[in-house]
Amino acid sequence: MGRAFVLSLAKEGGLVALSDIPTREKEGQEVVSHVEAMGGKSIWVPLDVTKEEAWKAAVSDGVLGVLANNAGIVTPYDATAVQPEQISLAEFHKSTSIMIDGALLGHKEWSSIVNISAKAGMVGGVGTLGYGTSKWALRGSTKYMAGTLPAAGIRARVNSVLGLVDQNSDDVIGEMCNALANMNYLKRSAGPEKVANLVVYLASDGSSFSTGSEFWWMEGGNDSASCR
């Protein structure tokens, strides 16, 4: 999904800094090359979002205007731990440190923020405790940060999305997203490119009066459809 965000923002003329953990530099540089091949501008900036010093290093060359906060994971353990005795605090913190701690650290550095939430942050369920808890917390922190940081010009916003994993995926996460997609009116997922269009809008001056808001434009009517 982050790749789609980078390509869409670059198409609009933005200089896009693509970040991930340092061990994913090869994948990041491939996206940078793709952007450059289409005439856009992008740079690779290694970033572990759970480390405050890493954030400081990432923005040391200047002030960047927009942050698309898309860091998040669903570990295989988190997806399959459904009994209380299976829940590990260490595994739980793998999710929360990235999606809660990382978002908090990111909120300190930017003038405009687009936080990526999910259906898991709107409902309950069985399994994915770390992921779901983190997405609920991200929604809350967005609203509080929108009120706490206006003097710094920060427009903290949440974009909630549904069923982004390719429906042909045969892993646990793919099965979960397919099930969610089949609950909406359109019987399919939005796909990362559709969500990227919304991120571009939220990053633009056209959305300058939106703060502390949640946008459910990419859920295919799921919030209205009954589970069948």
Coordinates of N, CA and C in Angstrom, one line a residue, residues 92-191:
F92 N 2.3 -8.8 21.5 CA 1.3 -7.7 21.5 C 2.1 -6.4 21.3
H93 N 3.2 -6.2 21.9 CA 3.9 -5.0 21.8 C 4.6 -4.8 20.5
K94 N 4.8 -5.9 19.7 CA 5.4 -5.7 18.4 C 4.4 -4.9 17.5
S95 N 3.1 -5.1 17.7 CA 2.2 -4.3 17.0 C 2.0 -2.9 17.5
T96 N 1.8 -2.8 18.8 CA 1.5 -1.5 19.4 C 2.7 -0.5 19.3
S97 N 3.9 -1.1 19.4 CA 5.1 -0.2 19.3 C 5.2 0.5 18.0
I98 N 4.8 -0.2 16.9 CA 4.8 0.4 15.6 C 3.7 1.3 15.3
M99 N 2.5 0.9 15.7 CA 1.3 1.6 15.3 C 0.8 2.7 16.3
I100 N 1.2 2.5 17.5 CA 0.8 3.5 18.5 C 2.0 4.4 18.9
D101 N 3.1 3.8 19.3 CA 4.3 4.6 19.6 C 4.8 5.3 18.4
G102 N 4.9 4.6 17.3 CA 5.4 5.2 16.0 C 4.5 6.4 15.6
A103 N 3.2 6.3 15.7 CA 2.4 7.4 15.3 C 2.6 8.6 16.3
L104 N 2.7 8.3 17.5 CA 3.0 9.4 18.5 C 4.3 10.2 18.2
L105 N 5.3 9.4 17.9 CA 6.6 10.1 17.5 C 6.5 10.8 16.2
G106 N 5.7 10.3 15.3 CA 5.6 11.0 14.0 C 4.8 12.3 14.1
H107 N 3.8 12.3 15.0 CA 3.0 13.5 15.2 C 3.8 14.7 15.6
K108 N 5.0 14.5 16.1 CA 5.8 15.6 16.6 C 6.5 16.4 15.5
E109 N 6.6 15.8 14.4 CA 7.5 16.4 13.4 C 6.9 17.0 12.1
W110 N 5.5 16.9 12.0 CA 5.0 17.3 10.7 C 3.9 18.3 10.8
S111 N 3.6 19.0 9.6 CA 2.6 20.0 9.6 C 1.2 19.4 9.1
S112 N 1.2 18.3 8.4 CA 0.0 17.7 7.9 C 0.2 16.2 8.0
I113 N -0.7 15.5 8.6 CA -0.6 14.0 8.8 C -1.8 13.3 8.3
V114 N -1.6 12.2 7.6 CA -2.7 11.3 7.2 C -2.4 9.9 7.9
N115 N -3.2 9.6 8.9 CA -3.0 8.3 9.6 C -3.9 7.3 8.9
I116 N -3.3 6.1 8.6 CA -4.0 5.0 8.0 C -4.6 4.1 9.0
S117 N -5.9 4.1 9.1 CA -6.6 3.2 10.1 C -7.1 2.0 9.3
A118 N -8.1 1.3 9.9 CA -8.6 0.1 9.2 C -9.9 -0.3 9.8
K119 N -10.6 -1.3 9.2 CA -11.9 -1.8 9.8 C -11.7 -2.4 11.1
A120 N -10.5 -2.9 11.4 CA -10.2 -3.5 12.7 C -10.2 -2.4 13.8
G121 N -10.1 -1.2 13.4 CA -10.2 -0.1 14.4 C -11.6 0.4 14.6
M122 N -12.6 -0.3 14.0 CA -14.0 0.1 14.1 C -14.9 -1.0 14.8
V123 N -14.4 -2.2 14.8 CA -15.2 -3.3 15.3 C -14.4 -4.2 16.2
G124 N -15.0 -5.2 16.8 CA -14.2 -6.2 17.6 C -14.1 -7.4 16.7
G125 N -13.5 -8.5 17.4 CA -13.3 -9.7 16.6 C -12.5 -10.7 17.4
V126 N -12.2 -11.8 16.7 CA -11.4 -12.9 17.4 C -10.0 -12.9 16.7
G127 N -9.0 -12.8 17.4 CA -7.6 -12.8 16.9 C -7.2 -11.3 16.5
T128 N -6.0 -11.1 16.0 CA -5.4 -9.8 15.7 C -5.6 -8.8 16.8
L129 N -5.4 -9.2 18.0 CA -5.6 -8.4 19.2 C -4.6 -7.2 19.1
G130 N -3.4 -7.4 18.8 CA -2.4 -6.3 18.8 C -2.7 -5.3 17.7
Y131 N -3.1 -5.8 16.5 CA -3.4 -5.0 15.3 C -4.7 -4.2 15.6
G132 N -5.7 -4.8 16.0 CA -7.0 -4.2 16.3 C -6.9 -3.1 17.4
T133 N -6.3 -3.5 18.5 CA -6.1 -2.5 19.6 C -5.3 -1.3 19.1
S134 N -4.3 -1.5 18.3 CA -3.5 -0.4 17.8 C -4.3 0.5 16.9
K135 N -5.2 0.0 16.0 CA -5.9 0.8 15.1 C -7.0 1.6 15.9
W136 N -7.6 1.0 16.9 CA -8.5 1.7 17.8 C -7.8 2.9 18.4
A137 N -6.6 2.6 19.0 CA -5.8 3.7 19.6 C -5.4 4.8 18.6
L138 N -5.1 4.4 17.4 CA -4.7 5.4 16.4 C -5.8 6.4 16.1
R139 N -7.1 5.9 16.1 CA -8.2 6.8 15.9 C -8.3 7.8 17.0
G140 N -8.2 7.3 18.2 CA -8.2 8.2 19.4 C -7.1 9.2 19.4
S141 N -5.9 8.7 19.2 CA -4.8 9.7 19.2 C -4.9 10.7 18.1
T142 N -5.4 10.4 17.0 CA -5.6 11.4 15.9 C -6.5 12.5 16.4
K143 N -7.6 12.2 17.1 CA -8.5 13.2 17.5 C -7.9 14.1 18.6
Y144 N -7.2 13.4 19.5 CA -6.6 14.2 20.6 C -5.4 15.1 20.0
M145 N -4.6 14.5 19.1 CA -3.5 15.3 18.6 C -4.1 16.5 17.7
A146 N -5.2 16.3 17.1 CA -5.8 17.3 16.3 C -6.2 18.5 17.2
G147 N -6.5 18.3 18.4 CA -6.8 19.3 19.4 C -5.6 19.8 20.1
T148 N -4.6 19.0 20.3 CA -3.5 19.3 21.1 C -2.4 20.2 20.4
L149 N -2.3 19.9 19.0 CA -1.2 20.5 18.3 C -1.6 21.6 17.2
P150 N -2.8 22.2 17.3 CA -3.2 23.2 16.3 C -2.2 24.3 16.2
A151 N -1.7 24.7 17.3 CA -0.7 25.9 17.3 C 0.5 25.6 16.5
A152 N 0.8 24.3 16.3 CA 1.9 23.9 15.4 C 1.5 23.7 14.0
G153 N 0.2 23.9 13.7 CA -0.2 23.8 12.3 C -0.4 22.4 11.9
I154 N -0.6 21.4 12.8 CA -0.7 20.0 12.5 C -2.2 19.7 12.2
R155 N -2.4 19.1 11.1 CA -3.8 18.6 10.7 C -3.8 17.1 10.8
A156 N -4.0 16.5 12.0 CA -4.0 15.1 12.1 C -5.3 14.5 11.7
R157 N -5.2 13.5 10.8 CA -6.4 12.9 10.2 C -6.3 11.4 10.1
V158 N -7.4 10.7 10.1 CA -7.4 9.3 10.0 C -8.1 8.9 8.7
N159 N -7.5 8.1 7.9 CA -8.2 7.4 6.8 C -8.4 6.0 7.1
S160 N -9.6 5.6 7.2 CA -10.0 4.2 7.6 C -10.3 3.4 6.3
V161 N -9.7 2.3 6.1 CA -9.8 1.5 4.8 C -10.1 0.1 5.1
L162 N -10.6 -0.6 4.1 CA -11.1 -2.0 4.2 C -10.6 -2.9 3.1
G163 N -10.2 -4.1 3.5 CA -10.0 -5.2 2.5 C -8.9 -4.8 1.4
L164 N -7.7 -4.4 1.8 CA -6.7 -4.0 0.8 C -5.9 -5.1 0.3
V165 N -5.8 -6.2 1.0 CA -5.0 -7.3 0.6 C -5.6 -8.0 -0.7
D166 N -4.8 -8.3 -1.7 CA -5.3 -8.9 -2.9 C -6.1 -10.1 -2.5
Q167 N -7.3 -10.2 -3.1 CA -8.2 -11.3 -2.8 C -7.7 -12.7 -3.2
N168 N -6.6 -12.7 -4.0 CA -6.1 -14.0 -4.4 C -5.1 -14.5 -3.3
S169 N -4.8 -13.7 -2.3 CA -3.9 -14.1 -1.2 C -4.4 -15.4 -0.6
D170 N -3.5 -16.3 -0.3 CA -4.0 -17.6 0.4 C -3.5 -17.7 1.8
D171 N -2.9 -16.6 2.4 CA -2.5 -16.7 3.8 C -3.6 -16.2 4.7
V172 N -3.3 -16.2 6.0 CA -4.4 -15.9 7.0 C -4.9 -14.5 6.8
I173 N -4.0 -13.5 6.5 CA -4.4 -12.1 6.4 C -5.3 -12.0 5.1
G174 N -4.9 -12.7 4.0 CA -5.7 -12.6 2.8 C -7.1 -13.2 3.0
E175 N -7.2 -14.3 3.8 CA -8.5 -14.8 4.1 C -9.4 -13.9 4.8
M176 N -8.8 -13.2 5.8 CA -9.6 -12.2 6.6 C -10.1 -11.1 5.8
C177 N -9.2 -10.5 4.9 CA -9.6 -9.4 4.1 C -10.6 -9.8 3.0
N178 N -10.5 -11.0 2.5 CA -11.5 -11.5 1.6 C -12.9 -11.6 2.2
A179 N -12.9 -12.1 3.5 CA -14.1 -12.2 4.2 C -14.8 -10.8 4.4
L180 N -14.0 -9.8 4.8 CA -14.5 -8.5 4.9 C -15.0 -7.9 3.6
A181 N -14.2 -8.1 2.5 CA -14.7 -7.6 1.2 C -16.0 -8.2 0.8
N182 N -16.2 -9.5 1.1 CA -17.5 -10.1 0.7 C -18.7 -9.7 1.5
M183 N -18.4 -8.9 2.6 CA -19.5 -8.3 3.4 C -20.1 -7.0 2.8
N184 N -19.3 -6.4 1.9 CA -19.8 -5.1 1.5 C -20.6 -5.2 0.2
Y185 N -21.2 -4.1 -0.2 CA -22.2 -4.1 -1.3 C -21.5 -4.5 -2.7
L186 N -20.2 -4.1 -2.8 CA -19.5 -4.3 -4.1 C -18.8 -5.6 -4.2
K187 N -18.7 -6.4 -3.1 CA -18.1 -7.7 -3.0 C -16.7 -7.7 -3.5
R188 N -15.9 -6.7 -3.2 CA -14.5 -6.6 -3.6 C -13.8 -5.6 -2.7
S189 N -12.5 -5.7 -2.7 CA -11.7 -4.7 -1.9 C -11.4 -3.5 -2.8
A190 N -11.0 -2.4 -2.1 CA -10.7 -1.1 -2.8 C -9.5 -1.2 -3.6
G191 N -8.5 -1.9 -3.1 CA -7.2 -1.9 -3.7 C -6.3 -0.7 -3.3

